[in-house]
């Protein structure tokens, strides 16, 4: 029998059955807020993309690149998540994600040209992937 060959955990290795700490609940709440920010971003950009195009005088190709950059950089962020977590730990990764959301949205909101808009969108995409 295969399960007979597996070592049994010692009593001091078995997890504590107590309820999660307040910190766990707060981190889960912050992660949920990050997801809400992402949904908000999708909704706002779906409605504001024509205004952004007109205000910054962007071509259809630039708007397509702007909208696609979020998904592209999210994939890059997801591909580098392991490295980021190993290098900075879970808390560091969480801080970087929050910083990416905040700075990405601020850069997009204050963008005066296409390059600034794309930098903000790229930071936001990376944060989604992390």
CSV table of N, CA, C and O in Angstrom, one decimal:
chain,number,residue,atom,x,y,z
A,1,UNK,N,0.9,-1.2,0.0
A,1,UNK,CA,0.0,0.0,0.0
A,1,UNK,C,0.9,1.2,0.0
A,1,UNK,O,1.8,1.4,0.8
A,2,UNK,N,0.6,2.2,-0.9
A,2,UNK,CA,1.5,3.3,-1.1
A,2,UNK,C,1.5,4.3,0.1
A,2,UNK,O,2.5,4.9,0.5
A,3,UNK,N,0.3,4.4,0.7
A,3,UNK,CA,0.2,5.4,1.9
A,3,UNK,C,1.0,4.9,3.1
A,3,UNK,O,1.3,5.6,4.0
A,4,UNK,N,1.2,3.6,3.2
A,4,UNK,CA,2.0,3.0,4.3
A,4,UNK,C,3.4,3.5,4.3
A,4,UNK,O,4.1,3.5,5.3
A,5,UNK,N,3.9,3.8,3.1
A,5,UNK,CA,5.3,4.2,3.0
A,5,UNK,C,5.6,5.6,3.3
A,5,UNK,O,6.7,6.1,3.5
A,6,UNK,N,4.5,6.4,3.4
A,6,UNK,CA,4.7,7.9,3.7
A,6,UNK,C,4.9,8.1,5.2
A,6,UNK,O,4.3,7.4,6.0
A,7,UNK,N,5.9,8.9,5.5
A,7,UNK,CA,6.2,9.2,7.0
A,7,UNK,C,5.0,9.9,7.6
A,7,UNK,O,4.4,10.8,7.0
A,8,UNK,N,4.7,9.6,8.9
A,8,UNK,CA,3.7,10.3,9.6
A,8,UNK,C,4.3,11.6,10.2
A,8,UNK,O,5.4,11.6,10.7
A,9,UNK,N,3.5,12.7,10.2
A,9,UNK,CA,4.0,13.9,10.8
A,9,UNK,C,4.1,13.8,12.3
A,9,UNK,O,3.2,13.1,12.9
A,10,UNK,N,5.1,14.4,12.9
A,10,UNK,CA,5.2,14.5,14.3
A,10,UNK,C,4.1,15.4,14.9
A,10,UNK,O,3.6,16.3,14.2
A,11,UNK,N,3.7,15.2,16.1
A,11,UNK,CA,2.6,16.1,16.7
A,11,UNK,C,2.9,17.5,16.6
A,11,UNK,O,2.1,18.4,16.4
A,12,UNK,N,4.2,17.9,16.8
A,12,UNK,CA,4.6,19.3,16.7
A,12,UNK,C,4.6,19.9,15.3
A,12,UNK,O,4.7,21.1,15.1
A,13,UNK,N,4.5,19.0,14.3
A,13,UNK,CA,4.4,19.5,12.9
A,13,UNK,C,3.0,19.7,12.4
A,13,UNK,O,2.7,20.2,11.4
A,14,UNK,N,2.0,19.2,13.1
A,14,UNK,CA,0.6,19.3,12.7
A,14,UNK,C,0.1,20.7,13.0
A,14,UNK,O,0.4,21.3,14.0
A,15,UNK,N,-0.6,21.2,12.0
A,15,UNK,CA,-1.1,22.6,12.1
A,15,UNK,C,-2.0,22.8,13.3
A,15,UNK,O,-2.7,21.9,13.8
A,16,UNK,N,-2.0,24.0,13.8
A,16,UNK,CA,-2.9,24.4,14.9
A,16,UNK,C,-4.3,24.6,14.4
A,16,UNK,O,-4.6,25.1,13.3
A,17,UNK,N,-5.3,24.1,15.1
A,17,UNK,CA,-6.7,24.1,14.7
A,17,UNK,C,-7.4,25.4,15.1
A,17,UNK,O,-8.6,25.5,15.0
A,18,UNK,N,-6.7,26.3,15.7
A,18,UNK,CA,-7.3,27.6,16.1
A,18,UNK,C,-7.7,28.4,14.8
A,18,UNK,O,-7.3,28.2,13.7
A,19,UNK,N,-8.6,29.4,15.0
A,19,UNK,CA,-9.1,30.2,13.9
A,19,UNK,C,-8.0,31.1,13.4
A,19,UNK,O,-7.1,31.4,14.1
A,20,UNK,N,-8.1,31.6,12.1
A,20,UNK,CA,-7.1,32.5,11.6
A,20,UNK,C,-7.0,33.8,12.4
A,20,UNK,O,-8.0,34.2,13.0
A,21,UNK,N,-5.8,34.4,12.4
A,21,UNK,CA,-5.6,35.6,13.1
A,21,UNK,C,-6.2,36.8,12.4
A,21,UNK,O,-6.6,36.7,11.3
A,22,UNK,N,-6.3,37.9,13.1
A,22,UNK,CA,-6.8,39.1,12.5
A,22,UNK,C,-6.0,39.6,11.3
A,22,UNK,O,-6.5,40.1,10.3
A,23,UNK,N,-4.7,39.3,11.4
A,23,UNK,CA,-3.8,39.7,10.2
A,23,UNK,C,-4.2,39.0,9.0
A,23,UNK,O,-4.2,39.5,7.9
A,24,UNK,N,-4.6,37.7,9.1
A,24,UNK,CA,-5.0,36.9,7.9
A,24,UNK,C,-6.3,37.5,7.4
A,24,UNK,O,-6.4,37.7,6.1
A,25,UNK,N,-7.2,37.9,8.2
A,25,UNK,CA,-8.5,38.5,7.7
A,25,UNK,C,-8.2,39.8,7.1
A,25,UNK,O,-8.8,40.2,6.0
A,26,UNK,N,-7.3,40.6,7.6
A,26,UNK,CA,-7.0,41.9,7.0
A,26,UNK,C,-6.3,41.8,5.7
A,26,UNK,O,-6.6,42.5,4.7
A,27,UNK,N,-5.4,40.8,5.6
A,27,UNK,CA,-4.7,40.6,4.3
A,27,UNK,C,-5.7,40.1,3.2
A,27,UNK,O,-5.7,40.5,2.1
A,28,UNK,N,-6.6,39.2,3.6
A,28,UNK,CA,-7.7,38.8,2.7
A,28,UNK,C,-8.6,39.9,2.3
A,28,UNK,O,-8.9,40.0,1.1
A,29,UNK,N,-8.9,40.8,3.2
A,29,UNK,CA,-9.7,42.0,2.9
A,29,UNK,C,-8.9,42.9,1.9
A,29,UNK,O,-9.5,43.4,0.9
A,30,UNK,N,-7.7,43.1,2.1
A,30,UNK,CA,-6.9,43.9,1.2
A,30,UNK,C,-6.8,43.3,-0.2
A,30,UNK,O,-6.9,44.0,-1.2
A,31,UNK,N,-6.6,42.0,-0.2
A,31,UNK,CA,-6.6,41.3,-1.5
A,31,UNK,C,-7.9,41.4,-2.2
A,31,UNK,O,-7.9,41.6,-3.5
A,32,UNK,N,-9.0,41.4,-1.5
A,32,UNK,CA,-10.3,41.6,-2.1
A,32,UNK,C,-10.5,43.0,-2.6
A,32,UNK,O,-11.0,43.2,-3.7
A,33,UNK,N,-10.0,44.0,-1.9
A,33,UNK,CA,-10.0,45.3,-2.4
A,33,UNK,C,-9.2,45.5,-3.7
A,33,UNK,O,-9.6,46.3,-4.6
A,34,UNK,N,-8.1,44.8,-3.8
A,34,UNK,CA,-7.3,44.9,-5.0
A,34,UNK,C,-8.1,44.3,-6.2
A,34,UNK,O,-8.0,44.9,-7.3
A,35,UNK,N,-8.9,43.3,-6.0
A,35,UNK,CA,-9.7,42.8,-7.0
A,35,UNK,C,-10.8,43.8,-7.4
A,35,UNK,O,-11.2,43.9,-8.5
A,36,UNK,N,-11.3,44.4,-6.4
A,36,UNK,CA,-12.4,45.5,-6.6
A,36,UNK,C,-11.8,46.6,-7.5
A,36,UNK,O,-12.4,47.1,-8.4
A,37,UNK,N,-10.5,47.0,-7.2
A,37,UNK,CA,-9.9,48.0,-7.9
A,37,UNK,C,-9.7,47.6,-9.4
A,37,UNK,O,-9.9,48.4,-10.3
A,38,UNK,N,-9.4,46.4,-9.6
A,38,UNK,CA,-9.2,45.8,-11.0
A,38,UNK,C,-10.6,45.9,-11.7
A,38,UNK,O,-10.6,46.4,-12.8
A,39,UNK,N,-11.6,45.5,-11.1
A,39,UNK,CA,-13.0,45.6,-11.7
A,39,UNK,C,-13.4,47.0,-12.0
A,39,UNK,O,-13.9,47.3,-13.0
A,40,UNK,N,-13.1,47.9,-11.0
A,40,UNK,CA,-13.3,49.3,-11.2
A,40,UNK,C,-12.6,49.8,-12.4
A,40,UNK,O,-13.1,50.6,-13.3
A,41,UNK,N,-11.3,49.4,-12.5
A,41,UNK,CA,-10.5,49.9,-13.7
A,41,UNK,C,-11.1,49.4,-15.0
A,41,UNK,O,-11.1,50.2,-16.0
A,42,UNK,N,-11.5,48.2,-15.1
A,42,UNK,CA,-12.1,47.7,-16.3
A,42,UNK,C,-13.4,48.5,-16.6
A,42,UNK,O,-13.6,48.9,-17.8
A,43,UNK,N,-14.2,48.8,-15.7
A,43,UNK,CA,-15.4,49.5,-15.9
A,43,UNK,C,-15.2,51.0,-16.4
A,43,UNK,O,-15.8,51.5,-17.3
A,44,UNK,N,-14.2,51.6,-15.7
A,44,UNK,CA,-13.9,53.0,-16.0
A,44,UNK,C,-13.3,53.1,-17.4
A,44,UNK,O,-13.7,54.0,-18.2
A,45,UNK,N,-12.4,52.2,-17.7
A,45,UNK,CA,-11.7,52.3,-19.0
A,45,UNK,C,-12.7,51.9,-20.2
A,45,UNK,O,-12.5,52.4,-21.3
A,46,UNK,N,-13.6,51.0,-19.9
A,46,UNK,CA,-14.6,50.7,-20.9
A,46,UNK,C,-15.4,51.9,-21.4
A,46,UNK,O,-15.8,52.1,-22.5
A,47,UNK,N,-15.7,52.8,-20.4
A,47,UNK,CA,-16.5,54.0,-20.7
A,47,UNK,C,-15.6,55.2,-21.1
A,47,UNK,O,-16.1,56.1,-21.8
A,48,UNK,N,-14.4,55.3,-20.6
A,48,UNK,CA,-13.6,56.5,-20.8
A,48,UNK,C,-12.6,56.4,-22.0
A,48,UNK,O,-12.0,57.4,-22.3
A,49,UNK,N,-12.5,55.3,-22.6
A,49,UNK,CA,-11.5,55.1,-23.6
A,49,UNK,C,-11.7,56.1,-24.8
A,49,UNK,O,-10.7,56.6,-25.3
A,50,UNK,N,-12.9,56.4,-25.1
A,50,UNK,CA,-13.2,57.4,-26.2
A,50,UNK,C,-12.8,58.8,-25.8
A,50,UNK,O,-12.2,59.5,-26.6
A,51,UNK,N,-13.0,59.1,-24.6
A,51,UNK,CA,-12.6,60.4,-24.0
A,51,UNK,C,-11.1,60.5,-24.0
A,51,UNK,O,-10.5,61.6,-24.4
A,52,UNK,N,-10.4,59.5,-23.6
A,52,UNK,CA,-9.0,59.5,-23.5
A,52,UNK,C,-8.4,59.6,-24.9
A,52,UNK,O,-7.5,60.4,-25.2
A,53,UNK,N,-9.0,58.9,-25.9
A,53,UNK,CA,-8.6,58.9,-27.3
A,53,UNK,C,-8.7,60.4,-27.8
A,53,UNK,O,-7.8,60.9,-28.5
A,54,UNK,N,-9.8,61.0,-27.5
A,54,UNK,CA,-10.0,62.4,-28.0
A,54,UNK,C,-9.1,63.4,-27.3
A,54,UNK,O,-8.5,64.2,-28.0
A,55,UNK,N,-9.0,63.3,-26.0
A,55,UNK,CA,-8.2,64.2,-25.3
A,55,UNK,C,-6.7,64.2,-25.6
A,55,UNK,O,-6.1,65.2,-25.8
A,56,UNK,N,-6.2,63.0,-25.7
A,56,UNK,CA,-4.7,62.8,-26.0
A,56,UNK,C,-4.5,62.7,-27.5
A,56,UNK,O,-3.3,62.4,-27.9
A,57,UNK,N,-5.5,62.7,-28.3
A,57,UNK,CA,-5.4,62.6,-29.8
A,57,UNK,C,-4.7,61.3,-30.2
A,57,UNK,O,-3.6,61.3,-30.9
A,58,UNK,N,-5.2,60.2,-29.7
A,58,UNK,CA,-4.6,58.9,-29.9
A,58,UNK,C,-5.2,58.2,-31.1
A,58,UNK,O,-6.4,58.4,-31.4
A,59,UNK,N,-4.4,57.4,-31.8
A,59,UNK,CA,-5.0,56.7,-33.0
A,59,UNK,C,-5.7,55.4,-32.4
A,59,UNK,O,-5.5,55.0,-31.3
A,60,UNK,N,-6.4,54.7,-33.3
A,60,UNK,CA,-7.0,53.5,-32.9
A,60,UNK,C,-6.0,52.4,-32.5
A,60,UNK,O,-6.3,51.6,-31.6
A,61,UNK,N,-4.9,52.4,-33.2
A,61,UNK,CA,-3.8,51.5,-32.9
A,61,UNK,C,-3.3,51.7,-31.5
A,61,UNK,O,-3.0,50.8,-30.7
A,62,UNK,N,-3.1,53.0,-31.1
A,62,UNK,CA,-2.6,53.3,-29.8
A,62,UNK,C,-3.6,52.9,-28.7
A,62,UNK,O,-3.3,52.4,-27.6
A,63,UNK,N,-4.9,53.1,-29.0
A,63,UNK,CA,-5.9,52.7,-28.0
A,63,UNK,C,-6.0,51.2,-27.9
A,63,UNK,O,-6.1,50.7,-26.8
A,64,UNK,N,-5.8,50.5,-29.0
A,64,UNK,CA,-5.7,49.0,-28.9
A,64,UNK,C,-4.5,48.6,-28.1
A,64,UNK,O,-4.7,47.7,-27.2
A,65,UNK,N,-3.4,49.2,-28.3
A,65,UNK,CA,-2.2,48.9,-27.5
A,65,UNK,C,-2.4,49.2,-26.0
A,65,UNK,O,-2.0,48.5,-25.1
A,66,UNK,N,-3.1,50.3,-25.7
A,66,UNK,CA,-3.3,50.8,-24.4
A,66,UNK,C,-4.2,49.7,-23.7
A,66,UNK,O,-3.9,49.3,-22.5
A,67,UNK,N,-5.3,49.3,-24.3
A,67,UNK,CA,-6.2,48.3,-23.7
A,67,UNK,C,-5.6,46.9,-23.6
A,67,UNK,O,-5.8,46.2,-22.6
A,68,UNK,N,-4.8,46.5,-24.6
A,68,UNK,CA,-4.1,45.2,-24.5
A,68,UNK,C,-2.9,45.1,-23.6
A,68,UNK,O,-2.6,44.1,-23.1
A,69,UNK,N,-2.3,46.3,-23.3
A,69,UNK,CA,-1.2,46.3,-22.4
A,69,UNK,C,-1.5,45.8,-21.0
A,69,UNK,O,-0.6,45.1,-20.4
A,70,UNK,N,-2.7,46.0,-20.5
A,70,UNK,CA,-3.0,45.5,-19.2
A,70,UNK,C,-2.9,44.0,-19.1
A,70,UNK,O,-2.3,43.4,-18.2
A,71,UNK,N,-3.5,43.3,-20.1
A,71,UNK,CA,-3.4,41.8,-20.1
A,71,UNK,C,-2.0,41.3,-20.4
A,71,UNK,O,-1.6,40.4,-19.8
A,72,UNK,N,-1.3,42.0,-21.3
A,72,UNK,CA,0.1,41.6,-21.6
A,72,UNK,C,1.0,41.7,-20.4
A,72,UNK,O,1.7,40.8,-20.1
A,73,UNK,N,0.9,42.8,-19.7
A,73,UNK,CA,1.8,43.0,-18.5
A,73,UNK,C,1.3,42.2,-17.3
A,73,UNK,O,2.1,41.8,-16.5
A,74,UNK,N,0.0,41.8,-17.3
A,74,UNK,CA,-0.5,40.9,-16.2
A,74,UNK,C,0.1,39.5,-16.4
A,74,UNK,O,0.5,38.9,-15.5
A,75,UNK,N,0.2,39.1,-17.7
A,75,UNK,CA,0.9,37.8,-18.0
A,75,UNK,C,2.3,37.8,-17.6
A,75,UNK,O,2.8,36.9,-17.0
A,76,UNK,N,3.0,38.9,-17.9
A,76,UNK,CA,4.4,39.1,-17.5
A,76,UNK,C,4.5,39.1,-16.0
A,76,UNK,O,5.4,38.4,-15.4
A,77,UNK,N,3.6,39.8,-15.3
A,77,UNK,CA,3.6,39.8,-13.8
A,77,UNK,C,3.4,38.4,-13.3
A,77,UNK,O,4.1,38.0,-12.3
A,78,UNK,N,2.5,37.7,-13.9
A,78,UNK,CA,2.2,36.3,-13.4
A,78,UNK,C,3.4,35.4,-13.6
A,78,UNK,O,3.7,34.5,-12.8
A,79,UNK,N,4.1,35.6,-14.7
A,79,UNK,CA,5.3,34.8,-15.0
A,79,UNK,C,6.5,35.1,-14.1
A,79,UNK,O,7.3,34.2,-13.9
A,80,UNK,N,6.5,36.3,-13.5
A,80,UNK,CA,7.6,36.6,-12.6
A,80,UNK,C,7.2,36.6,-11.1
A,80,UNK,O,8.0,36.9,-10.2
A,81,UNK,N,6.0,36.1,-10.8
A,81,UNK,CA,5.5,36.1,-9.5
A,81,UNK,C,6.4,35.2,-8.6
A,81,UNK,O,6.7,35.6,-7.4
A,82,UNK,N,6.8,34.1,-9.0
A,82,UNK,CA,7.7,33.2,-8.2
A,82,UNK,C,9.0,33.9,-7.8
A,82,UNK,O,9.4,33.9,-6.7
A,83,UNK,N,9.6,34.6,-8.8
A,83,UNK,CA,10.8,35.3,-8.5
A,83,UNK,C,10.6,36.4,-7.5
A,83,UNK,O,11.3,36.6,-6.5
A,84,UNK,N,9.5,37.2,-7.7
A,84,UNK,CA,9.2,38.3,-6.8
A,84,UNK,C,8.9,37.8,-5.4
A,84,UNK,O,9.4,38.3,-4.4
A,85,UNK,N,8.1,36.7,-5.3
A,85,UNK,CA,7.8,36.1,-3.9
A,85,UNK,C,9.1,35.6,-3.3
A,85,UNK,O,9.3,35.8,-2.1
A,86,UNK,N,10.0,34.9,-4.0
A,86,UNK,CA,11.2,34.4,-3.5
A,86,UNK,C,12.1,35.5,-3.0
A,86,UNK,O,12.8,35.4,-2.0
A,87,UNK,N,12.2,36.6,-3.8
A,87,UNK,CA,13.1,37.7,-3.5
A,87,UNK,C,12.6,38.6,-2.4
A,87,UNK,O,13.4,39.0,-1.5
A,88,UNK,N,11.3,38.9,-2.4
A,88,UNK,CA,10.8,39.9,-1.4
A,88,UNK,C,9.8,39.3,-0.4
A,88,UNK,O,9.4,40.0,0.5
A,89,UNK,N,9.4,38.1,-0.6
A,89,UNK,CA,8.5,37.5,0.4
A,89,UNK,C,7.0,37.8,0.0
A,89,UNK,O,6.8,38.7,-0.8
A,90,UNK,N,6.1,37.2,0.7
A,90,UNK,CA,4.7,37.5,0.5
A,90,UNK,C,4.3,38.9,0.8
A,90,UNK,O,3.6,39.6,0.1
A,91,UNK,N,4.8,39.4,1.9
A,91,UNK,CA,4.5,40.8,2.3
A,91,UNK,C,5.1,41.8,1.3
A,91,UNK,O,4.4,42.8,0.9
A,92,UNK,N,6.3,41.6,0.9
A,92,UNK,CA,6.9,42.5,-0.1
A,92,UNK,C,6.2,42.4,-1.4
A,92,UNK,O,6.0,43.5,-2.0
A,93,UNK,N,5.8,41.3,-1.8
A,93,UNK,CA,5.0,41.1,-3.0
A,93,UNK,C,3.7,41.9,-2.9
A,93,UNK,O,3.2,42.5,-3.8
A,94,UNK,N,3.0,41.7,-1.8
A,94,UNK,CA,1.8,42.4,-1.5
A,94,UNK,C,1.9,43.9,-1.6
A,94,UNK,O,1.1,44.7,-2.2
A,95,UNK,N,3.0,44.4,-1.0
A,95,UNK,CA,3.3,45.9,-1.0
A,95,UNK,C,3.6,46.3,-2.4
A,95,UNK,O,3.1,47.4,-2.9
A,96,UNK,N,4.3,45.5,-3.2
A,96,UNK,CA,4.6,45.9,-4.6
A,96,UNK,C,3.3,45.9,-5.4
A,96,UNK,O,3.1,46.8,-6.3
A,97,UNK,N,2.4,45.0,-5.1
A,97,UNK,CA,1.2,44.9,-5.9
A,97,UNK,C,0.3,46.2,-5.6
A,97,UNK,O,-0.2,46.8,-6.5
A,98,UNK,N,0.2,46.5,-4.3
A,98,UNK,CA,-0.5,47.7,-3.9
A,98,UNK,C,0.1,49.0,-4.5
A,98,UNK,O,-0.6,49.8,-5.0
A,99,UNK,N,1.4,49.0,-4.4
A,99,UNK,CA,2.1,50.2,-5.0
A,99,UNK,C,1.9,50.3,-6.5
A,99,UNK,O,1.7,51.4,-7.1
A,100,UNK,N,1.9,49.1,-7.2
A,100,UNK,CA,1.7,49.1,-8.6
A,100,UNK,C,0.3,49.6,-9.0
A,100,UNK,O,0.1,50.3,-9.9
A,101,UNK,N,-0.7,49.1,-8.2
A,101,UNK,CA,-2.1,49.6,-8.4
A,101,UNK,C,-2.2,51.1,-8.2
A,101,UNK,O,-2.8,51.8,-9.1
A,102,UNK,N,-1.7,51.6,-7.1
A,102,UNK,CA,-1.8,53.0,-6.8
A,102,UNK,C,-1.0,53.9,-7.8
A,102,UNK,O,-1.6,54.8,-8.4
A,103,UNK,N,0.2,53.6,-8.1
A,103,UNK,CA,1.0,54.4,-9.0
A,103,UNK,C,0.5,54.2,-10.5
A,103,UNK,O,0.5,55.2,-11.2
A,104,UNK,N,0.1,53.0,-10.9
A,104,UNK,CA,-0.4,52.8,-12.2
A,104,UNK,C,-1.7,53.6,-12.5
A,104,UNK,O,-1.8,54.3,-13.5
A,105,UNK,N,-2.6,53.6,-11.5
A,105,UNK,CA,-3.8,54.4,-11.7
A,105,UNK,C,-3.5,55.9,-11.6
A,105,UNK,O,-4.1,56.7,-12.4
A,106,UNK,N,-2.6,56.3,-10.8
A,106,UNK,CA,-2.3,57.8,-10.7
A,106,UNK,C,-1.6,58.2,-12.0
A,106,UNK,O,-1.9,59.3,-12.5
A,107,UNK,N,-0.7,57.4,-12.5
A,107,UNK,CA,-0.1,57.8,-13.8
A,107,UNK,C,-1.0,57.9,-14.9
A,107,UNK,O,-1.0,58.8,-15.8
A,108,UNK,N,-2.0,56.9,-15.0
A,108,UNK,CA,-3.0,57.0,-16.1
A,108,UNK,C,-3.9,58.2,-15.9
A,108,UNK,O,-4.2,58.8,-16.9
A,109,UNK,N,-4.2,58.5,-14.7
A,109,UNK,CA,-5.1,59.6,-14.5
A,109,UNK,C,-4.5,61.0,-14.8
A,109,UNK,O,-5.2,61.9,-15.3
A,110,UNK,N,-3.2,61.1,-14.6
A,110,UNK,CA,-2.5,62.3,-14.9
A,110,UNK,C,-1.7,62.4,-16.2
A,110,UNK,O,-1.0,63.3,-16.4
A,111,UNK,N,-1.9,61.3,-17.0
A,111,UNK,CA,-1.1,61.2,-18.2
A,111,UNK,C,-1.3,62.4,-19.2
A,111,UNK,O,-2.5,62.8,-19.4
A,112,UNK,N,-0.3,62.9,-19.7
A,112,UNK,CA,-0.3,64.0,-20.7
A,112,UNK,C,0.0,63.6,-22.1
A,112,UNK,O,-0.2,64.3,-23.0
A,113,UNK,N,0.4,62.3,-22.2
A,113,UNK,CA,0.7,61.8,-23.6
A,113,UNK,C,0.6,60.3,-23.5
A,113,UNK,O,0.4,59.7,-22.4
A,114,UNK,N,0.8,59.7,-24.7
A,114,UNK,CA,0.7,58.2,-24.8
A,114,UNK,C,1.7,57.5,-24.0
A,114,UNK,O,1.4,56.4,-23.3
A,115,UNK,N,2.9,57.9,-23.9
A,115,UNK,CA,4.0,57.2,-23.2
A,115,UNK,C,3.7,57.2,-21.7
A,115,UNK,O,3.8,56.1,-21.1
A,116,UNK,N,3.2,58.3,-21.1
A,116,UNK,CA,2.8,58.3,-19.7
A,116,UNK,C,1.7,57.3,-19.4
A,116,UNK,O,1.6,56.6,-18.4
A,117,UNK,N,0.7,57.3,-20.4
A,117,UNK,CA,-0.4,56.5,-20.3
A,117,UNK,C,0.0,55.0,-20.2
A,117,UNK,O,-0.5,54.2,-19.4
A,118,UNK,N,0.9,54.7,-21.1
A,118,UNK,CA,1.4,53.3,-21.2
A,118,UNK,C,2.2,52.9,-20.0
A,118,UNK,O,2.2,51.7,-19.6
A,119,UNK,N,3.0,53.8,-19.4
A,119,UNK,CA,3.8,53.4,-18.2
A,119,UNK,C,2.8,53.1,-17.1
A,119,UNK,O,3.0,52.1,-16.4
A,120,UNK,N,1.8,53.9,-16.9
A,120,UNK,CA,0.8,53.6,-15.9
A,120,UNK,C,0.1,52.3,-16.1
A,120,UNK,O,-0.1,51.5,-15.2
A,121,UNK,N,-0.3,52.1,-17.4
A,121,UNK,CA,-1.0,50.8,-17.7
A,121,UNK,C,-0.1,49.6,-17.5
A,121,UNK,O,-0.6,48.6,-17.0
A,122,UNK,N,1.2,49.8,-17.8
A,122,UNK,CA,2.1,48.7,-17.6
A,122,UNK,C,2.3,48.3,-16.1
A,122,UNK,O,2.3,47.2,-15.7
A,123,UNK,N,2.4,49.4,-15.3
A,123,UNK,CA,2.5,49.1,-13.8
A,123,UNK,C,1.3,48.4,-13.3
A,123,UNK,O,1.4,47.5,-12.5
A,124,UNK,N,0.2,48.9,-13.8
A,124,UNK,CA,-1.1,48.3,-13.3
A,124,UNK,C,-1.2,46.8,-13.8
A,124,UNK,O,-1.5,45.9,-13.0
A,125,UNK,N,-0.7,46.5,-15.0
A,125,UNK,CA,-0.7,45.1,-15.4
A,125,UNK,C,0.2,44.3,-14.6
A,125,UNK,O,-0.2,43.1,-14.3
A,126,UNK,N,1.4,44.7,-14.4
A,126,UNK,CA,2.3,44.0,-13.5
A,126,UNK,C,1.7,43.7,-12.1
A,126,UNK,O,1.8,42.6,-11.6
A,127,UNK,N,1.1,44.7,-11.6
A,127,UNK,CA,0.5,44.5,-10.2
A,127,UNK,C,-0.6,43.5,-10.3
A,127,UNK,O,-0.8,42.7,-9.3
A,128,UNK,N,-1.4,43.4,-11.3
A,128,UNK,CA,-2.4,42.4,-11.5
A,128,UNK,C,-1.8,41.0,-11.5
A,128,UNK,O,-2.3,40.1,-10.9
A,129,UNK,N,-0.7,40.9,-12.2
A,129,UNK,CA,0.0,39.6,-12.3
A,129,UNK,C,0.6,39.1,-11.0
A,129,UNK,O,0.7,37.9,-10.8
A,130,UNK,N,1.1,40.1,-10.2
A,130,UNK,CA,1.7,39.7,-9.0
A,130,UNK,C,0.7,39.2,-7.9
A,130,UNK,O,0.9,38.6,-7.0
